[in-house]
PDB file of C-alpha atoms in Angstrom:
ATOM      1  CA  MET P   1      15.227  81.541-107.351  1.00 74.00           C
ATOM      2  CA  GLU P   2      13.268  78.302-107.858  1.00 71.00           C
ATOM      3  CA  SER P   3      16.113  76.874-109.928  1.00 89.00           C
ATOM      4  CA  ILE P   4      18.670  77.240-107.107  1.00 97.00           C
ATOM      5  CA  GLY P   5      19.314  73.901-105.387  1.00 97.00           C
ATOM      6  CA  VAL P   6      19.363  73.847-101.587  1.00 98.00           C
ATOM      7  CA  LEU P   7      20.385  70.723 -99.668  1.00 98.00           C
ATOM      8  CA  MET P   8      18.901  69.958 -96.247  1.00 98.00           C
ATOM      9  CA  PRO P   9      20.663  66.974 -94.609  1.00 97.00           C
ATOM     10  CA  ILE P  10      18.045  66.198 -91.924  1.00 97.00           C
ATOM     11  CA  PRO P  11      14.525  67.391 -91.031  1.00 96.00           C
ATOM     12  CA  MET P  12      14.680  70.492 -88.817  1.00 94.00           C
ATOM     13  CA  ASN P  13      11.613  72.701 -88.822  1.00 96.00           C
ATOM     14  CA  SER P  14       8.395  72.369 -90.837  1.00 96.00           C
ATOM     15  CA  TYR P  15       8.033  76.126 -91.393  1.00 97.00           C
ATOM     16  CA  LEU P  16      11.627  76.403 -92.646  1.00 98.00           C
ATOM     17  CA  GLU P  17      11.149  73.398 -94.892  1.00 97.00           C
ATOM     18  CA  GLN P  18       7.941  74.794 -96.406  1.00 97.00           C
ATOM     19  CA  GLU P  19       9.470  78.205 -97.033  1.00 97.00           C
ATOM     20  CA  LEU P  20      12.547  76.687 -98.658  1.00 97.00           C
ATOM     21  CA  GLN P  21      10.348  74.571-100.919  1.00 96.00           C
ATOM     22  CA  LYS P  22       8.427  77.679-102.003  1.00 96.00           C
ATOM     23  CA  ARG P  23      11.584  79.589-102.896  1.00 96.00           C
ATOM     24  CA  TYR P  24      14.148  77.014-104.017  1.00 97.00           C
ATOM     25  CA  ASN P  25      14.637  73.547-105.414  1.00 97.00           C
ATOM     26  CA  LEU P  26      14.895  71.771-102.047  1.00 97.00           C
ATOM     27  CA  PHE P  27      16.779  68.470-101.811  1.00 97.00           C
ATOM     28  CA  LYS P  28      15.927  66.452 -98.667  1.00 97.00           C
ATOM     29  CA  LEU P  29      18.898  64.208 -98.084  1.00 97.00           C
ATOM     30  CA  TRP P  30      17.191  62.147 -95.370  1.00 97.00           C
ATOM     31  CA  THR P  31      14.622  60.864 -97.889  1.00 96.00           C
ATOM     32  CA  ALA P  32      17.297  59.309-100.111  1.00 95.00           C
ATOM     33  CA  PRO P  33      17.947  55.559 -99.614  1.00 95.00           C
ATOM     34  CA  GLN P  34      21.472  55.927-101.076  1.00 95.00           C
ATOM     35  CA  LYS P  35      22.773  59.267 -99.806  1.00 94.00           C
ATOM     36  CA  PRO P  36      26.196  59.314-101.577  1.00 94.00           C
ATOM     37  CA  GLN P  37      24.499  58.486-104.880  1.00 96.00           C
ATOM     38  CA  PHE P  38      21.829  61.158-104.269  1.00 97.00           C
ATOM     39  CA  ILE P  39      24.501  63.816-103.651  1.00 97.00           C
ATOM     40  CA  LYS P  40      26.430  62.723-106.739  1.00 95.00           C
ATOM     41  CA  GLU P  41      23.311  62.955-108.929  1.00 96.00           C
ATOM     42  CA  HIS P  42      22.377  66.452-107.740  1.00 96.00           C
ATOM     43  CA  ALA P  43      25.835  67.909-107.025  1.00 96.00           C
ATOM     44  CA  ASP P  44      25.752  70.310-109.979  1.00 95.00           C
ATOM     45  CA  SER P  45      22.427  71.796-108.860  1.00 96.00           C
ATOM     46  CA  ILE P  46      23.196  72.375-105.178  1.00 97.00           C
ATOM     47  CA  ARG P  47      24.437  75.873-104.350  1.00 98.00           C
ATOM     48  CA  ALA P  48      23.456  76.039-100.671  1.00 98.00           C
ATOM     49  CA  VAL P  49      23.336  73.760 -97.630  1.00 98.00           C
ATOM     50  CA  VAL P  50      21.013  74.410 -94.684  1.00 98.00           C
ATOM     51  CA  GLY P  51      22.421  72.679 -91.590  1.00 96.00           C
ATOM     52  CA  ASN P  52      21.890  72.786 -87.839  1.00 95.00           C
ATOM     53  CA  ALA P  53      23.557  71.761 -84.574  1.00 90.00           C
ATOM     54  CA  SER P  54      23.323  68.073 -85.516  1.00 90.00           C
ATOM     55  CA  ALA P  55      24.178  68.088 -89.219  1.00 93.00           C
ATOM     56  CA  GLY P  56      26.106  70.692 -91.156  1.00 94.00           C
ATOM     57  CA  ALA P  57      28.708  70.444 -93.897  1.00 96.00           C
ATOM     58  CA  ASP P  58      31.905  68.484 -93.293  1.00 96.00           C
ATOM     59  CA  ALA P  59      34.906  68.428 -95.646  1.00 96.00           C
ATOM     60  CA  GLU P  60      33.586  65.366 -97.489  1.00 96.00           C
ATOM     61  CA  LEU P  61      30.230  66.988 -98.287  1.00 97.00           C
ATOM     62  CA  ILE P  62      31.860  70.278 -99.275  1.00 97.00           C
ATOM     63  CA  GLU P  63      34.227  68.478-101.673  1.00 97.00           C
ATOM     64  CA  ALA P  64      31.274  66.598-103.170  1.00 97.00           C
ATOM     65  CA  LEU P  65      29.426  69.835-104.030  1.00 97.00           C
ATOM     66  CA  PRO P  66      31.511  71.782-106.585  1.00 97.00           C
ATOM     67  CA  ARG P  67      28.930  74.593-106.935  1.00 97.00           C
ATOM     68  CA  LEU P  68      28.367  75.138-103.204  1.00 98.00           C
ATOM     69  CA  GLU P  69      28.365  78.858-102.337  1.00 98.00           C
ATOM     70  CA  ILE P  70      26.846  79.127 -98.841  1.00 98.00           C
ATOM     71  CA  VAL P  71      26.147  77.067 -95.714  1.00 98.00           C
ATOM     72  CA  SER P  72      23.372  78.613 -93.620  1.00 98.00           C
ATOM     73  CA  SER P  73      23.035  77.005 -90.211  1.00 97.00           C
ATOM     74  CA  PHE P  74      19.701  76.786 -88.366  1.00 97.00           C
ATOM     75  CA  SER P  75      21.625  77.102 -85.072  1.00 94.00           C
ATOM     76  CA  VAL P  76      24.116  79.347 -83.331  1.00 92.00           C
ATOM     77  CA  GLY P  77      26.683  76.546 -82.986  1.00 89.00           C
ATOM     78  CA  VAL P  78      28.625  75.690 -86.142  1.00 93.00           C
ATOM     79  CA  ASP P  79      30.827  72.830 -84.906  1.00 91.00           C
ATOM     80  CA  LYS P  80      29.280  70.564 -87.579  1.00 93.00           C
ATOM     81  CA  ILE P  81      30.607  72.809 -90.352  1.00 96.00           C
ATOM     82  CA  ASP P  82      34.196  72.601 -91.563  1.00 97.00           C
ATOM     83  CA  LEU P  83      34.903  76.331 -91.375  1.00 96.00           C
ATOM     84  CA  ALA P  84      38.504  75.985 -92.565  1.00 96.00           C
ATOM     85  CA  LYS P  85      37.387  74.156 -95.704  1.00 97.00           C
ATOM     86  CA  CYS P  86      34.713  76.808 -96.322  1.00 97.00           C
ATOM     87  CA  ARG P  87      37.297  79.582 -96.035  1.00 97.00           C
ATOM     88  CA  GLU P  88      39.639  77.723 -98.355  1.00 97.00           C
ATOM     89  CA  LYS P  89      36.932  77.412-101.028  1.00 97.00           C
ATOM     90  CA  GLY P  90      35.369  80.846-100.526  1.00 97.00           C
ATOM     91  CA  ILE P  91      32.081  79.408 -99.247  1.00 98.00           C
ATOM     92  CA  ARG P  92      30.054  81.756 -97.059  1.00 98.00           C
ATOM     93  CA  VAL P  93      28.781  80.574 -93.656  1.00 98.00           C
ATOM     94  CA  THR P  94      25.953  82.042 -91.548  1.00 98.00           C
ATOM     95  CA  ASN P  95      24.279  81.076 -88.275  1.00 97.00           C
ATOM     96  CA  THR P  96      21.399  82.315 -86.086  1.00 96.00           C
ATOM     97  CA  PRO P  97      22.851  84.279 -83.141  1.00 93.00           C
ATOM     98  CA  ASP P  98      20.876  86.605 -80.851  1.00 93.00           C
ATOM     99  CA  VAL P  99      17.396  85.278 -81.680  1.00 95.00           C
ATOM    100  CA  LEU P 100      17.842  82.224 -79.443  1.00 95.00           C
ATOM    101  CA  THR P 101      19.802  83.875 -76.614  1.00 96.00           C
ATOM    102  CA  GLU P 102      16.815  84.606 -74.374  1.00 97.00           C
ATOM    103  CA  ASP P 103      15.286  81.133 -74.646  1.00 98.00           C
ATOM    104  CA  VAL P 104      18.538  79.323 -73.904  1.00 97.00           C
ATOM    105  CA  ALA P 105      19.285  81.591 -70.929  1.00 98.00           C
ATOM    106  CA  ASP P 106      15.728  81.109 -69.624  1.00 98.00           C
ATOM    107  CA  LEU P 107      16.214  77.353 -69.846  1.00 98.00           C
ATOM    108  CA  ALA P 108      19.513  77.529 -67.926  1.00 98.00           C
ATOM    109  CA  ILE P 109      17.736  79.208 -65.013  1.00 98.00           C
ATOM    110  CA  GLY P 110      14.926  76.663 -65.286  1.00 98.00           C
ATOM    111  CA  LEU P 111      17.428  73.814 -65.049  1.00 98.00           C
ATOM    112  CA  ILE P 112      19.099  75.368 -62.009  1.00 98.00           C
ATOM    113  CA  LEU P 113      15.762  75.669 -60.223  1.00 98.00           C
ATOM    114  CA  ALA P 114      14.664  72.187 -61.325  1.00 98.00           C
ATOM    115  CA  VAL P 115      17.837  70.587 -59.935  1.00 98.00           C
ATOM    116  CA  LEU P 116      18.107  72.561 -56.675  1.00 98.00           C
ATOM    117  CA  ARG P 117      14.397  72.514 -55.825  1.00 98.00           C
ATOM    118  CA  ARG P 118      13.865  68.970 -57.231  1.00 98.00           C
ATOM    119  CA  LEU P 119      10.923  70.171 -59.339  1.00 98.00           C
ATOM    120  CA  CYS P 120      10.711  67.077 -61.545  1.00 97.00           C
ATOM    121  CA  GLU P 121      11.008  64.701 -58.594  1.00 97.00           C
ATOM    122  CA  SER P 122       8.421  66.691 -56.617  1.00 97.00           C
ATOM    123  CA  ASP P 123       6.024  66.495 -59.557  1.00 97.00           C
ATOM    124  CA  ARG P 124       6.418  62.704 -59.665  1.00 97.00           C
ATOM    125  CA  TYR P 125       5.937  62.594 -55.881  1.00 97.00           C
ATOM    126  CA  VAL P 126       2.502  64.195 -56.204  1.00 98.00           C
ATOM    127  CA  ARG P 127       1.431  62.151 -59.258  1.00 98.00           C
ATOM    128  CA  SER P 128       2.392  58.857 -57.612  1.00 98.00           C
ATOM    129  CA  GLY P 129       0.246  59.570 -54.567  1.00 98.00           C
ATOM    130  CA  LYS P 130       3.216  59.641 -52.159  1.00 98.00           C
ATOM    131  CA  TRP P 131       2.246  63.072 -50.789  1.00 98.00           C
ATOM    132  CA  LYS P 132      -0.694  61.458 -48.984  1.00 98.00           C
ATOM    133  CA  LYS P 133       1.818  59.441 -47.000  1.00 97.00           C
ATOM    134  CA  GLY P 134       3.998  62.397 -45.981  1.00 98.00           C
ATOM    135  CA  ASP P 135       5.626  65.641 -47.063  1.00 98.00           C
ATOM    136  CA  TYR P 136       8.414  65.748 -49.629  1.00 97.00           C
ATOM    137  CA  LYS P 137      11.917  66.255 -48.249  1.00 97.00           C
ATOM    138  CA  LEU P 138      13.573  69.657 -47.986  1.00 98.00           C
ATOM    139  CA  THR P 139      15.527  70.902 -51.009  1.00 98.00           C
ATOM    140  CA  THR P 140      18.166  73.590 -51.648  1.00 97.00           C
ATOM    141  CA  LYS P 141      17.855  77.349 -52.145  1.00 98.00           C
ATOM    142  CA  PHE P 142      18.950  79.041 -55.395  1.00 98.00           C
ATOM    143  CA  SER P 143      18.917  82.719 -54.377  1.00 98.00           C
ATOM    144  CA  GLY P 144      22.298  83.984 -53.268  1.00 98.00           C
ATOM    145  CA  LYS P 145      24.364  81.076 -54.579  1.00 98.00           C
ATOM    146  CA  THR P 146      27.499  81.885 -56.570  1.00 98.00           C
ATOM    147  CA  VAL P 147      27.090  81.142 -60.275  1.00 99.00           C
ATOM    148  CA  GLY P 148      30.190  80.464 -62.385  1.00 98.00           C
ATOM    149  CA  ILE P 149      29.842  80.730 -66.158  1.00 98.00           C
ATOM    150  CA  ILE P 150      32.171  79.184 -68.736  1.00 98.00           C
ATOM    151  CA  GLY P 151      31.951  81.485 -71.736  1.00 98.00           C
ATOM    152  CA  LEU P 152      30.616  85.009 -71.347  1.00 97.00           C
ATOM    153  CA  GLY P 153      29.252  85.621 -74.831  1.00 95.00           C
ATOM    154  CA  ARG P 154      25.638  86.502 -75.642  1.00 95.00           C
ATOM    155  CA  ILE P 155      24.133  83.499 -73.873  1.00 97.00           C
ATOM    156  CA  GLY P 156      26.549  83.586 -70.938  1.00 98.00           C
ATOM    157  CA  MET P 157      25.771  87.261 -70.344  1.00 98.00           C
ATOM    158  CA  ALA P 158      22.027  86.603 -70.524  1.00 98.00           C
ATOM    159  CA  VAL P 159      22.387  83.832 -67.915  1.00 98.00           C
ATOM    160  CA  ALA P 160      24.407  86.183 -65.683  1.00 98.00           C
ATOM    161  CA  LYS P 161      21.762  88.905 -65.956  1.00 98.00           C
ATOM    162  CA  ARG P 162      19.023  86.473 -64.915  1.00 98.00           C
ATOM    163  CA  ALA P 163      21.051  84.971 -62.064  1.00 98.00           C
ATOM    164  CA  GLU P 164      21.739  88.469 -60.727  1.00 98.00           C
ATOM    165  CA  ALA P 165      17.973  88.875 -60.253  1.00 98.00           C
ATOM    166  CA  PHE P 166      18.255  85.994 -57.751  1.00 98.00           C
ATOM    167  CA  ASN P 167      20.982  87.935 -55.884  1.00 98.00           C
ATOM    168  CA  CYS P 168      23.618  85.505 -57.099  1.00 98.00           C
ATOM    169  CA  PRO P 169      27.272  86.634 -57.228  1.00 98.00           C
ATOM    170  CA  ILE P 170      28.621  85.979 -60.748  1.00 98.00           C
ATOM    171  CA  CYS P 171      32.080  84.803 -61.763  1.00 98.00           C
ATOM    172  CA  TYR P 172      33.340  83.566 -65.105  1.00 98.00           C
ATOM    173  CA  TYR P 173      36.043  81.967 -67.209  1.00 98.00           C
ATOM    174  CA  THR P 174      36.939  82.930 -70.772  1.00 97.00           C
ATOM    175  CA  ARG P 175      40.225  82.531 -72.657  1.00 94.00           C
ATOM    176  CA  THR P 176      41.108  86.126 -71.829  1.00 94.00           C
ATOM    177  CA  GLU P 177      39.722  88.401 -69.129  1.00 96.00           C
ATOM    178  CA  LYS P 178      37.157  90.959 -70.311  1.00 94.00           C
ATOM    179  CA  SER P 179      38.437  94.394 -69.293  1.00 91.00           C
ATOM    180  CA  ASP P 180      35.021  96.051 -69.048  1.00 90.00           C
ATOM    181  CA  MET P 181      33.406  93.298 -66.969  1.00 93.00           C
ATOM    182  CA  LYS P 182      32.213  93.792 -63.392  1.00 95.00           C
ATOM    183  CA  TYR P 183      32.125  90.048 -62.655  1.00 98.00           C
ATOM    184  CA  LYS P 184      34.976  88.174 -60.961  1.00 98.00           C
ATOM    185  CA  TYR P 185      37.318  86.468 -63.459  1.00 98.00           C
ATOM    186  CA  TYR P 186      39.162  83.195 -62.911  1.00 98.00           C
ATOM    187  CA  PRO P 187      42.010  82.223 -65.270  1.00 97.00           C
ATOM    188  CA  SER P 188      41.143  78.510 -65.244  1.00 98.00           C
ATOM    189  CA  VAL P 189      37.965  76.420 -65.190  1.00 98.00           C
ATOM    190  CA  VAL P 190      39.205  74.510 -62.124  1.00 98.00           C
ATOM    191  CA  GLU P 191      39.587  77.784 -60.180  1.00 98.00           C
ATOM    192  CA  LEU P 192      36.136  78.870 -61.353  1.00 98.00           C
ATOM    193  CA  ALA P 193      34.586  75.570 -60.236  1.00 98.00           C
ATOM    194  CA  SER P 194      36.353  75.818 -56.864  1.00 98.00           C
ATOM    195  CA  ASN P 195      34.767  79.210 -56.228  1.00 98.00           C
ATOM    196  CA  CYS P 196      31.152  78.685 -57.317  1.00 98.00           C
ATOM    197  CA  GLN P 197      28.232  76.486 -56.348  1.00 98.00           C
ATOM    198  CA  ILE P 198      26.570  76.361 -59.766  1.00 99.00           C
ATOM    199  CA  LEU P 199      28.677  75.977 -62.914  1.00 99.00           C
ATOM    200  CA  VAL P 200      27.025  76.855 -66.240  1.00 99.00           C
ATOM    201  CA  VAL P 201      28.592  75.797 -69.547  1.00 98.00           C
ATOM    202  CA  ALA P 202      27.786  78.401 -72.219  1.00 98.00           C
ATOM    203  CA  CYS P 203      30.808  78.501 -74.546  1.00 96.00           C
ATOM    204  CA  PRO P 204      31.129  77.450 -78.208  1.00 94.00           C
ATOM    205  CA  LEU P 205      32.397  73.939 -78.918  1.00 94.00           C
ATOM    206  CA  THR P 206      35.958  73.914 -80.296  1.00 93.00           C
ATOM    207  CA  GLU P 207      38.857  71.481 -79.944  1.00 94.00           C
ATOM    208  CA  GLU P 208      40.036  73.599 -76.996  1.00 96.00           C
ATOM    209  CA  THR P 209      36.677  73.425 -75.188  1.00 97.00           C
ATOM    210  CA  ARG P 210      36.009  69.715 -75.795  1.00 97.00           C
ATOM    211  CA  HIS P 211      35.839  68.077 -72.324  1.00 98.00           C
ATOM    212  CA  ILE P 212      36.501  71.454 -70.722  1.00 98.00           C
ATOM    213  CA  VAL P 213      34.507  70.036 -67.807  1.00 98.00           C
ATOM    214  CA  ASN P 214      36.584  67.004 -66.788  1.00 98.00           C
ATOM    215  CA  ARG P 215      37.102  64.986 -63.611  1.00 98.00           C
ATOM    216  CA  GLU P 216      39.267  67.692 -62.029  1.00 98.00           C
ATOM    217  CA  VAL P 217      36.621  70.361 -62.636  1.00 98.00           C
ATOM    218  CA  MET P 218      33.825  68.156 -61.270  1.00 98.00           C
ATOM    219  CA  ASN P 219      35.848  67.390 -58.140  1.00 98.00           C
ATOM    220  CA  ALA P 220      36.492  71.118 -57.702  1.00 98.00           C
ATOM    221  CA  LEU P 221      32.767  71.845 -57.987  1.00 98.00           C
ATOM    222  CA  GLY P 222      32.199  69.223 -55.321  1.00 98.00           C
ATOM    223  CA  PRO P 223      29.409  67.222 -53.663  1.00 98.00           C
ATOM    224  CA  LYS P 224      27.223  70.299 -53.158  1.00 98.00           C
ATOM    225  CA  GLY P 225      27.910  71.795 -56.572  1.00 98.00           C
ATOM    226  CA  VAL P 226      25.599  71.679 -59.581  1.00 98.00           C
ATOM    227  CA  LEU P 227      26.629  71.494 -63.242  1.00 99.00           C
ATOM    228  CA  ILE P 228      24.367  73.011 -65.906  1.00 99.00           C
ATOM    229  CA  ASN P 229      25.159  72.331 -69.576  1.00 98.00           C
ATOM    230  CA  ILE P 230      23.263  74.353 -72.192  1.00 98.00           C
ATOM    231  CA  GLY P 231      26.294  74.495 -74.517  1.00 97.00           C
ATOM    232  CA  ARG P 232      27.245  71.300 -76.362  1.00 96.00           C
ATOM    233  CA  GLY P 233      27.420  67.715 -75.117  1.00 97.00           C
ATOM    234  CA  PRO P 234      31.146  67.210 -75.785  1.00 97.00           C
ATOM    235  CA  HIS P 235      31.972  70.117 -73.453  1.00 98.00           C
ATOM    236  CA  VAL P 236      31.555  67.587 -70.642  1.00 98.00           C
ATOM    237  CA  ASP P 237      33.421  64.302 -70.204  1.00 98.00           C
ATOM    238  CA  GLU P 238      30.256  62.221 -69.957  1.00 98.00           C
ATOM    239  CA  PRO P 239      31.633  58.994 -68.413  1.00 98.00           C
ATOM    240  CA  GLU P 240      33.341  61.124 -65.737  1.00 98.00           C
ATOM    241  CA  LEU P 241      30.075  62.985 -65.129  1.00 98.00           C
ATOM    242  CA  VAL P 242      28.214  59.702 -64.616  1.00 98.00           C
ATOM    243  CA  SER P 243      30.889  58.531 -62.156  1.00 98.00           C
ATOM    244  CA  ALA P 244      30.944  61.819 -60.247  1.00 98.00           C
ATOM    245  CA  LEU P 245      27.158  61.814 -59.827  1.00 98.00           C
ATOM    246  CA  ILE P 246      26.880  58.139 -58.843  1.00 98.00           C
ATOM    247  CA  GLU P 247      29.790  58.414 -56.385  1.00 98.00           C
ATOM    248  CA  GLY P 248      28.438  61.638 -54.873  1.00 98.00           C
ATOM    249  CA  ARG P 249      31.473  63.715 -55.834  1.00 98.00           C
ATOM    250  CA  LEU P 250      29.127  66.094 -57.685  1.00 98.00           C
ATOM    251  CA  GLY P 251      25.888  67.359 -56.170  1.00 98.00           C
ATOM    252  CA  GLY P 252      23.683  67.440 -59.266  1.00 98.00           C
ATOM    253  CA  ALA P 253      23.370  68.223 -62.957  1.00 98.00           C
ATOM    254  CA  GLY P 254      20.909  69.849 -65.347  1.00 98.00           C
ATOM    255  CA  LEU P 255      21.596  68.794 -68.932  1.00 98.00           C
ATOM    256  CA  ASP P 256      20.089  69.902 -72.232  1.00 98.00           C
ATOM    257  CA  VAL P 257      22.889  68.450 -74.373  1.00 97.00           C
ATOM    258  CA  TYR P 258      24.823  65.176 -74.506  1.00 97.00           C
ATOM    259  CA  GLU P 259      27.975  63.790 -76.029  1.00 96.00           C
ATOM    260  CA  HIS P 260      26.274  61.327 -78.405  1.00 96.00           C
ATOM    261  CA  GLU P 261      22.769  62.686 -78.963  1.00 94.00           C
ATOM    262  CA  PRO P 262      20.149  61.303 -78.880  1.00 94.00           C
ATOM    263  CA  GLU P 263      21.917  58.641 -76.788  1.00 97.00           C
ATOM    264  CA  VAL P 264      21.912  59.480 -73.064  1.00 98.00           C
ATOM    265  CA  PRO P 265      23.734  57.408 -70.411  1.00 98.00           C
ATOM    266  CA  GLU P 266      21.070  55.202 -68.822  1.00 97.00           C
ATOM    267  CA  GLU P 267      22.880  55.414 -65.473  1.00 98.00           C
ATOM    268  CA  LEU P 268      21.491  58.970 -65.198  1.00 98.00           C
ATOM    269  CA  PHE P 269      17.849  57.933 -65.527  1.00 98.00           C
ATOM    270  CA  GLY P 270      17.405  56.865 -61.913  1.00 95.00           C
ATOM    271  CA  LEU P 271      19.153  59.843 -60.300  1.00 97.00           C
ATOM    272  CA  GLU P 272      16.791  62.372 -58.700  1.00 95.00           C
ATOM    273  CA  ASN P 273      19.507  65.037 -58.578  1.00 97.00           C
ATOM    274  CA  VAL P 274      19.739  65.070 -62.380  1.00 98.00           C
ATOM    275  CA  VAL P 275      17.338  66.791 -64.796  1.00 98.00           C
ATOM    276  CA  LEU P 276      17.514  65.656 -68.416  1.00 98.00           C
ATOM    277  CA  LEU P 277      16.126  67.608 -71.377  1.00 98.00           C
ATOM    278  CA  PRO P 278      16.175  66.573 -75.074  1.00 97.00           C
ATOM    279  CA  HIS P 279      18.259  69.498 -76.456  1.00 96.00           C
ATOM    280  CA  VAL P 280      15.403  72.010 -76.388  1.00 96.00           C
ATOM    281  CA  GLY P 281      17.308  75.194 -75.486  1.00 96.00           C
ATOM    282  CA  SER P 282      15.874  77.203 -78.381  1.00 95.00           C
ATOM    283  CA  ALA P 283      12.813  75.009 -78.958  1.00 96.00           C
ATOM    284  CA  THR P 284       9.972  77.476 -78.670  1.00 97.00           C
ATOM    285  CA  VAL P 285       7.556  78.233 -81.502  1.00 96.00           C
ATOM    286  CA  GLU P 286       8.541  81.904 -81.492  1.00 97.00           C
ATOM    287  CA  THR P 287      12.306  81.421 -81.528  1.00 97.00           C
ATOM    288  CA  ARG P 288      12.365  78.626 -84.088  1.00 96.00           C
ATOM    289  CA  LYS P 289      10.385  80.829 -86.485  1.00 97.00           C
ATOM    290  CA  ASP P 290      12.839  83.705 -85.902  1.00 97.00           C
ATOM    291  CA  MET P 291      15.737  81.319 -86.540  1.00 97.00           C
ATOM    292  CA  ALA P 292      14.124  80.033 -89.741  1.00 98.00           C
ATOM    293  CA  ASP P 293      13.507  83.594 -90.965  1.00 98.00           C
ATOM    294  CA  LEU P 294      17.175  84.384 -90.359  1.00 98.00           C
ATOM    295  CA  VAL P 295      18.273  81.356 -92.408  1.00 98.00           C
ATOM    296  CA  LEU P 296      15.897  82.409 -95.212  1.00 98.00           C
ATOM    297  CA  GLY P 297      17.074  86.023 -94.985  1.00 98.00           C
ATOM    298  CA  ASN P 298      20.719  85.017 -95.287  1.00 98.00           C
ATOM    299  CA  LEU P 299      20.041  82.837 -98.316  1.00 98.00           C
ATOM    300  CA  GLU P 300      18.003  85.575 -99.992  1.00 98.00           C
ATOM    301  CA  ALA P 301      20.727  88.158 -99.305  1.00 98.00           C
ATOM    302  CA  HIS P 302      23.424  85.892-100.725  1.00 98.00           C
ATOM    303  CA  PHE P 303      21.593  85.028-103.935  1.00 97.00           C
ATOM    304  CA  SER P 304      20.581  88.676-104.408  1.00 97.00           C
ATOM    305  CA  ASN P 305      24.213  89.811-103.976  1.00 97.00           C
ATOM    306  CA  LYS P 306      23.365  91.756-100.817  1.00 98.00           C
ATOM    307  CA  PRO P 307      25.283  91.778 -97.490  1.00 98.00           C
ATOM    308  CA  LEU P 308      24.630  88.709 -95.341  1.00 98.00           C
ATOM    309  CA  LEU P 309      22.613  89.284 -92.162  1.00 98.00           C
ATOM    310  CA  THR P 310      24.788  87.162 -89.844  1.00 97.00           C
ATOM    311  CA  PRO P 311      28.031  86.270 -91.632  1.00 97.00           C
ATOM    312  CA  LEU P 312      30.605  84.001 -89.967  1.00 95.00           C
ATOM    313  CA  VAL P 313      32.771  83.277 -93.014  1.00 94.00           C
TER     314      VAL P 313
END
């Protein structure tokens, strides 16, 4: 398969990169000074694109690669891939579901605890020597608080399972109620936010879910409510989030994703009721290797004319 050209738009994972180089003719787009020219020169060789949550395959790239057969995403989210264009041209699309579910759900619980118990601020309190001058202030309990989840797919369910271990009542919003679900359903995000103390965003990013958490939702969650986003940055109206936190209309936030990554609103940096992570939901050694192996497995299956492991298109 060494003659098969695979395009990687940005650096993602050293193990994945090394394995791709062993098996295919790997084109690293980020190393090219003139990217459009680079794509034009190698267009006839490229039969696969390996993308991720930050860079995938938009309509322009797909049109520029006449021999493209498959886009294999090193992520579960595929909002950076033009799925309609892929369907139109018969291009297969795969992602990496399941293998990252546990890590992302673990991180959601970690963010909840970090915000409510002020773990990051408490750590800084000790390191700065302030503890010698007096005890840190009281914080807020997690156990028993109602957790609302937007999106009850694999990750949403894993968050619910973990929150239940803290004796938290669970409620949720999805486009349609799940008939076999024991959790309380609310038909709108505003109703969900009005009836929970912690709101977790865990749905895929689509045009319908862009800014699904807006000013109205934040006001419904209220000055004692906490927003946790482990989905995608554009799920949340970021300027409204900044305003709600600064004005005290929202109690706190734990964020792993942002609207314009890696840019993060600087107004959030000084807020002790906000915990900021650099999009590391699945960033463990174990999970990233599993994700890479799934990308490699999908490519191998495709070019060997075998069924794809995790087909989307």
